[in-house]
XYZ file of C-alpha atoms in Angstrom:
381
model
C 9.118 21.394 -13.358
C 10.350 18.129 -12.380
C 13.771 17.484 -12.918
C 15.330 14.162 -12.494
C 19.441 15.053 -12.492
C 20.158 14.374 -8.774
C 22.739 17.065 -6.931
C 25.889 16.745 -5.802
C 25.008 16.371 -2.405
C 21.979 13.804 -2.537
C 24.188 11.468 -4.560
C 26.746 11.616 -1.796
C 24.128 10.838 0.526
C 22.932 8.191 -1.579
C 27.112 6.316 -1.670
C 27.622 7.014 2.033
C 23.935 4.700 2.419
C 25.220 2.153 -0.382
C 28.674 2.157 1.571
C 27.616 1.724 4.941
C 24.797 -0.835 4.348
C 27.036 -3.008 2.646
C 29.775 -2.702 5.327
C 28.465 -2.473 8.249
C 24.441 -4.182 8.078
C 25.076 -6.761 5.188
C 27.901 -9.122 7.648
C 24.910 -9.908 9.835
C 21.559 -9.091 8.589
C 20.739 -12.886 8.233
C 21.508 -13.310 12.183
C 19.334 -10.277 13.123
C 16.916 -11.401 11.346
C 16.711 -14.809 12.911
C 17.321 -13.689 16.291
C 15.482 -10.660 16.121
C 18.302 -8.302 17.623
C 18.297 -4.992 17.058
C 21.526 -3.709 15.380
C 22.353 -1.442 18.173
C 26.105 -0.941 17.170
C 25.165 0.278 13.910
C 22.387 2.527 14.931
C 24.773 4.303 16.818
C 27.224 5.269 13.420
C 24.161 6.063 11.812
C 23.704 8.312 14.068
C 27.059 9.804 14.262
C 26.807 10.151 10.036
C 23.961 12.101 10.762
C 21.498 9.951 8.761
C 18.943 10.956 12.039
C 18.556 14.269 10.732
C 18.786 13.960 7.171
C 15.898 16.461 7.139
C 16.407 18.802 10.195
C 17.302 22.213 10.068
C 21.538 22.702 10.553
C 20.405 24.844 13.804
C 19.165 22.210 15.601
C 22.277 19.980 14.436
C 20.321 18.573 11.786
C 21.890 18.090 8.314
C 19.827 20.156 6.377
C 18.910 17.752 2.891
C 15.840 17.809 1.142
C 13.383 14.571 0.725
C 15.380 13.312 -2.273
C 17.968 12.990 -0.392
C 16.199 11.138 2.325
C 14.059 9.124 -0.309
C 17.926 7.861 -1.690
C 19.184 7.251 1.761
C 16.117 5.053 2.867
C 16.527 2.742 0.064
C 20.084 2.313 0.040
C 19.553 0.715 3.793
C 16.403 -1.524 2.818
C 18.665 -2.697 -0.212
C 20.198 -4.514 2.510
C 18.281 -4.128 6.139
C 15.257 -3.372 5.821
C 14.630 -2.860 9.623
C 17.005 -0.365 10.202
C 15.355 1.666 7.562
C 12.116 1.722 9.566
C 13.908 3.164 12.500
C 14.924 5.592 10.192
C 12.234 5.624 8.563
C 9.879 6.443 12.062
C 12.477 8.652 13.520
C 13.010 11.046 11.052
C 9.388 11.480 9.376
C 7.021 10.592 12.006
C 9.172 12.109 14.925
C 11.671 15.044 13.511
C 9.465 16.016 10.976
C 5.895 16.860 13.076
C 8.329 18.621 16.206
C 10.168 21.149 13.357
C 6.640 21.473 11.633
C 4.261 21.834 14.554
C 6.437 22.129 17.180
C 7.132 25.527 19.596
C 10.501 27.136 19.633
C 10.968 25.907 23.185
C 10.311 22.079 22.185
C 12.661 22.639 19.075
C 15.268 23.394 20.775
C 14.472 21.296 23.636
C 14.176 17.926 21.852
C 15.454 18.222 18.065
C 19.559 18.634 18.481
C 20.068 15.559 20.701
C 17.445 13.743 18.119
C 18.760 15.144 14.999
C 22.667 13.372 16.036
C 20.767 10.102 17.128
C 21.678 10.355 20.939
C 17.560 10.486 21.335
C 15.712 8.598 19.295
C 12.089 8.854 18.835
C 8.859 6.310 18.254
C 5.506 7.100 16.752
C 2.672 6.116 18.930
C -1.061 6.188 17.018
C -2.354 2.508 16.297
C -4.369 0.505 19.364
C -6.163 -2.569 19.498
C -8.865 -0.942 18.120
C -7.755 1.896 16.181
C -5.287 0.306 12.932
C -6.969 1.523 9.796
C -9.525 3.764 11.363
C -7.705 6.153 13.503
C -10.665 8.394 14.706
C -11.217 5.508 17.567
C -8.460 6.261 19.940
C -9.050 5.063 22.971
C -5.870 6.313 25.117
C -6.872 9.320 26.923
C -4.894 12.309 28.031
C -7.048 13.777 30.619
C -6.587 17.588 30.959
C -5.522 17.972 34.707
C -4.838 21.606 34.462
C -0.917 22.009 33.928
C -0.709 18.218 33.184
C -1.850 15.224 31.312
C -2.883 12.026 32.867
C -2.232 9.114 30.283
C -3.837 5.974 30.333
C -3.881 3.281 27.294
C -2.437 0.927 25.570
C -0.959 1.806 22.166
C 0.041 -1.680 20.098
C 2.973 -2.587 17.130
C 4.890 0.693 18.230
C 8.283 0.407 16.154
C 10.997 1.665 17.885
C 9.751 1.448 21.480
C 12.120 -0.188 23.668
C 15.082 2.277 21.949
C 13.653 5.504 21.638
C 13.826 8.102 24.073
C 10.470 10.385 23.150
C 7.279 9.341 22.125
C 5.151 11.345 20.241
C 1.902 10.059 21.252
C -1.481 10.370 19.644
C -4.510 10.183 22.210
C -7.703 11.734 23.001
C -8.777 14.121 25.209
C -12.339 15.507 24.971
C -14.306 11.766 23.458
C -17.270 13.734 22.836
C -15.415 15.679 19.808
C -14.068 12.840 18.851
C -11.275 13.274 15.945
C -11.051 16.995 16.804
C -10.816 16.327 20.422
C -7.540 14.372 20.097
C -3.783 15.627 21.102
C -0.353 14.871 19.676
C 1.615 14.941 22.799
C 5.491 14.572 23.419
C 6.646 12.046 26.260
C 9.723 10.909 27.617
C 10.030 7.660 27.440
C 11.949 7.176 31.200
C 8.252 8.968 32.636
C 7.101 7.217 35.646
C 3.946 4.441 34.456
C 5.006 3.515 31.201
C 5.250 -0.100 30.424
C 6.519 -2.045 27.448
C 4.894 -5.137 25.813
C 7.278 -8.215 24.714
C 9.423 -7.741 21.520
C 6.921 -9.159 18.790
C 7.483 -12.003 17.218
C 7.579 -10.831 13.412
C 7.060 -12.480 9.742
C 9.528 -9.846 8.620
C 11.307 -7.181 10.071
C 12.174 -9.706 12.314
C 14.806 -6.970 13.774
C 13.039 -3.893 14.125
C 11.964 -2.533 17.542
C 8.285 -3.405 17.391
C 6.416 -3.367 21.076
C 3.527 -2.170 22.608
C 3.128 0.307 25.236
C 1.365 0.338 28.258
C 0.204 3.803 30.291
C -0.986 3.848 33.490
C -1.422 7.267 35.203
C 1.046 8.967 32.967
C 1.631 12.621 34.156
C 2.885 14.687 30.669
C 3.799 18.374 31.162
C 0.276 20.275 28.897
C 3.967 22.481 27.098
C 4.583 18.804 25.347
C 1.585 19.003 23.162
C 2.161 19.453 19.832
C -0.190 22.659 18.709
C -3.438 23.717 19.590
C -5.611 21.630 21.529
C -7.703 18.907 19.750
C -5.360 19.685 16.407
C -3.603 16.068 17.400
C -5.612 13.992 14.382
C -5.060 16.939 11.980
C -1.384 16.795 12.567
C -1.342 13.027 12.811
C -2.327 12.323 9.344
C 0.049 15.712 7.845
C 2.339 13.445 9.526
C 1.585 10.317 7.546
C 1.835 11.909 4.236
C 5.268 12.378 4.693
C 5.648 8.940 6.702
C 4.407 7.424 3.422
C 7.125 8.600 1.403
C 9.320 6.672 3.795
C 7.644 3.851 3.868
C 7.433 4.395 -0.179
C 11.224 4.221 -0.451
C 11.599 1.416 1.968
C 9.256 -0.830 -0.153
C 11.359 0.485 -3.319
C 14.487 -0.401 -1.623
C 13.508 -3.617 -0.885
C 12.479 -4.400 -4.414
C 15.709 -2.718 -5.574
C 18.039 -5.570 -3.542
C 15.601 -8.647 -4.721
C 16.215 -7.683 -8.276
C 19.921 -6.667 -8.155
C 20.008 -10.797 -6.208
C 17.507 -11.694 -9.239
C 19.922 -10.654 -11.945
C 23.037 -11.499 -10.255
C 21.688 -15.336 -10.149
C 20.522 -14.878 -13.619
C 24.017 -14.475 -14.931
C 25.665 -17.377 -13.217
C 23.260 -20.119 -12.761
C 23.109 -22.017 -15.691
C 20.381 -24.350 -16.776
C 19.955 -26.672 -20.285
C 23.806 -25.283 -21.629
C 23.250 -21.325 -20.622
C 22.905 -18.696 -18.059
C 19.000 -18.736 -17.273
C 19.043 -15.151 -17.635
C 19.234 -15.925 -21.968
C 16.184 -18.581 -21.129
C 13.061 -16.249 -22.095
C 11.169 -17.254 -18.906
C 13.348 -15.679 -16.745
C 14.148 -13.064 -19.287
C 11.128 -11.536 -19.457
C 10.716 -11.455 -15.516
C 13.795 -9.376 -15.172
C 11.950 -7.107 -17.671
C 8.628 -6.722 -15.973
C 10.556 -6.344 -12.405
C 12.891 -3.528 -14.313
C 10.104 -1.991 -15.615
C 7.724 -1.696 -12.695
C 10.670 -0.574 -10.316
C 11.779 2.244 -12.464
C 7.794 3.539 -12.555
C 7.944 3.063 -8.814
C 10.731 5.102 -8.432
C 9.212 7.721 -10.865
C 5.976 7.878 -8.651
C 8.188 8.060 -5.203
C 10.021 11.099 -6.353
C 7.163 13.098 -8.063
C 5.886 12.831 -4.211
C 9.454 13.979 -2.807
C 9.590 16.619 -4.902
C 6.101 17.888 -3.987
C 6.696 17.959 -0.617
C 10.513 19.757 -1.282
C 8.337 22.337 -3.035
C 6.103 23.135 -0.747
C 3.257 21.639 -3.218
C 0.221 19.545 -1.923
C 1.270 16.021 -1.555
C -1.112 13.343 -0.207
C -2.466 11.469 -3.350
C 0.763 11.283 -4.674
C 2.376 10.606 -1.483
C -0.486 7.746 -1.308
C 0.135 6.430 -4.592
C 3.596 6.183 -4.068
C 3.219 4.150 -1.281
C 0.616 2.160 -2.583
C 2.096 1.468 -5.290
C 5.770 0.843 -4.145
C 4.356 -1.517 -1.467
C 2.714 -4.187 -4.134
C 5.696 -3.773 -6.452
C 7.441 -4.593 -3.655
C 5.541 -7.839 -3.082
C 5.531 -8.710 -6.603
C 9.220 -8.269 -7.451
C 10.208 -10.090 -3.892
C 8.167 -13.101 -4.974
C 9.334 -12.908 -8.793
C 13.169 -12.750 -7.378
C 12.405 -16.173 -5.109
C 10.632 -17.724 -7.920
C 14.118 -16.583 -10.008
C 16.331 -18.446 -7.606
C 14.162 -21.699 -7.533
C 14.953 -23.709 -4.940
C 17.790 -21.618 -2.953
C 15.220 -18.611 -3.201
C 13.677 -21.054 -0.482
C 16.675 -20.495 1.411
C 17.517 -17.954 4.303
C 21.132 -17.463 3.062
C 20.067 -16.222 -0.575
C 18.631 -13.535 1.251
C 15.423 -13.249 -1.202
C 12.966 -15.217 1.514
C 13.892 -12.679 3.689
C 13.349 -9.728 1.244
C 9.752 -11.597 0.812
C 8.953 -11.262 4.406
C 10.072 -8.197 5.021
C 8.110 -6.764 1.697
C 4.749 -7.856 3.181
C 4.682 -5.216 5.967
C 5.102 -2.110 3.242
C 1.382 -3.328 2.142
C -0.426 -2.900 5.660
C 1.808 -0.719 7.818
C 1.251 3.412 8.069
C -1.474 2.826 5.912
C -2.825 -0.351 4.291
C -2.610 -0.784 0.079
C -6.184 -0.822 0.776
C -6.000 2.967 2.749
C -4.126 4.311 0.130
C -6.784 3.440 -2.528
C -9.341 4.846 -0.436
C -7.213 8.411 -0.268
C -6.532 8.659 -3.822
C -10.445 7.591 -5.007
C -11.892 10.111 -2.623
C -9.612 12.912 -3.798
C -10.674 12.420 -7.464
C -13.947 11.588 -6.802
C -14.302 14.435 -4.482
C -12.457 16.629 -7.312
């Protein structure tokens, strides 16, 4: 039964997020974002807070909370920065999460306690020039050479890839099975014949990590693959249903911080003798953002709690991040609209909100993807 009374614990989770992102991203944000610098200094506390293993077990130095807790976290830090909540984001669900799940005890213990305190940080490396929506055409290879792999490929918008440490990289092996010939395979990062693409130069998110990555003649140990071989797709998109819910609570977050601006600006700019919060116009768009956020949130942690119970997940988890992702959109817009002319403005903050909303719509899964997920499962019911 779904209960909505958060514990002790996630709500503590949830204030040590609010707290930080106000003290330590909110100062700068608008810099990083124009610059696009990565907030290294503050990565670092994160890390030492242990908000890079929200989800890990405690004995691989993890911090043990459930998805709730992680759901709360995430949007707490796109409130305010929305890309240091898809490092986040990446490292914990597309990186942690498929190593505990999938991984041997050996490359547990091996990789997770330096990842789960943020010393390592990890990147998630499926999409290619010619594999974004449809992942089945990988084009990477990792050539079975007996007790190695021999990489070669180009894997593009990588988040994360100049600061992690491990990659866990999706590519194919045997063509001729195609999806069921593929590998999830872990690589350091420091491995000889690995090459990084210039920072991209982003609409939003101006200040995440985002680069592509180059392998030529990449020799990868065969003990770093994740599973049996040719399981890499299957765990791949496990791995995405629970990358959704991040990317879910990101989208929510970001909504979350145009509307608190929205209302704020409501109550103090006044227009025709009154606040322009009484006028109806404006009124009324408060309402409709209010509205579609708390259903949002409703969706995001039906999925969280599915997944915390061990329940299946994926057209909820889809859903959620469908739907979060064009709320998203639609409240960021409303919230600019709100502010008139300073929502125009980079220091109002809301433009940027805009921006960085757009990416929650095509990112781990396009709106578009998501629909196609949920129809089949009901039409395939």
């Amino acid at each position: 039964m779904l209960n909505f009374d958060f514990t002790e614990e996630q709500l503590m989770i949830r204030q040590a997020a609010r707290d930080f992102a106000e003290r330590e991203l909110l100062p700068d944000v608008l810099e990083r974002d124009e610059k696009g610098i990565l907030a290294t200094r503050q990565i670092k506390l994160l890390g030492e807070l242990g908000f890079f293993g929200l989800m890990v077990d405690p004995k691989y130095s993890g911090v043990g909370m459930d998805t709730i807790a992680y759901i709360l976290a995430i949007e707490e830090i796109s409130r305010i920065d929305a890309s240091v909540a898809v490092l986040m984001s990446v490292h914990n669900s597309l990186v942690n999460n498929p190593i505990e799940q999938f991984g041997t005890d050996a490359q547990k213990e091996q990789y997770l306690p330096k990842m789960a305190t943020g010393e390592n940080l990890g990147a998630f490396l499926l999409s290619e020039p010619e594999a974004g929506s449809d992942a089945t055409m990988q084009r990477t290879q990792a050539i079975d050479m007996g007790d190695h792999y021999l990489v070669n490929g180009t894997k593009n918008w990588i988040s994360n890839a100049s600061c992690a440490d491990i990659y866990l990289l999706i590519a194919q092996t045997n063509p001729e099975k195609r999806n069921k010939g593929i590998n999830a395979i872990i690589v350091e990062k420091d491995t000889p014949g690995i090459t990084l693409g210039p920072h991209e130069d982003k609409m939003g998110m101006r200040s995440s990590d985002t680069h592509s990555v180059m392998f030529m003649d990449v020799k990868v140990p065969k003990e770093n693959r994740l599973g049996e071989d040719g399981e890499g797709f299957k765990i791949a998109m496990k791995i995405l249903n629970s990358g959704r819910i991040g990317i879910a609570s990101q989208a929510l977050g970001i909504a979350m911080g145009a509307f608190d601006r929205a209302v704020q600006y409501a109550r103090e700019r006044k227009a025709f003798g009154k606040e322009i919060g009484h006028h109806q116009a404006i009124a009324f768009k408060i309402s409709d953002m209010a509205v579609k956020i708390e259903t949002a949130q409703l969706l995001l942690l039906k999925a969280g709690w599915l997944k915390d119970n061990h329940k299946e997940y994926t057209i909820a988890a889809a859903m959620a991040k469908q739907y979060c992702a064009d709320i998203a959109m639609e409240v960021t817009t409303q919230a600019v609209q709100i502010h008139g002319g300073y929502g125009y403005v980079k220091e109002y903050h809301v433009e940027r909100l805009m921006r960085e909303a757009k990416l929650t719509q095509i990112y781990e899964g396009t709106s578009e993807i998501q629909k196609i997920i949920i129809s089949r499962a009901i039409l395939n019911e």
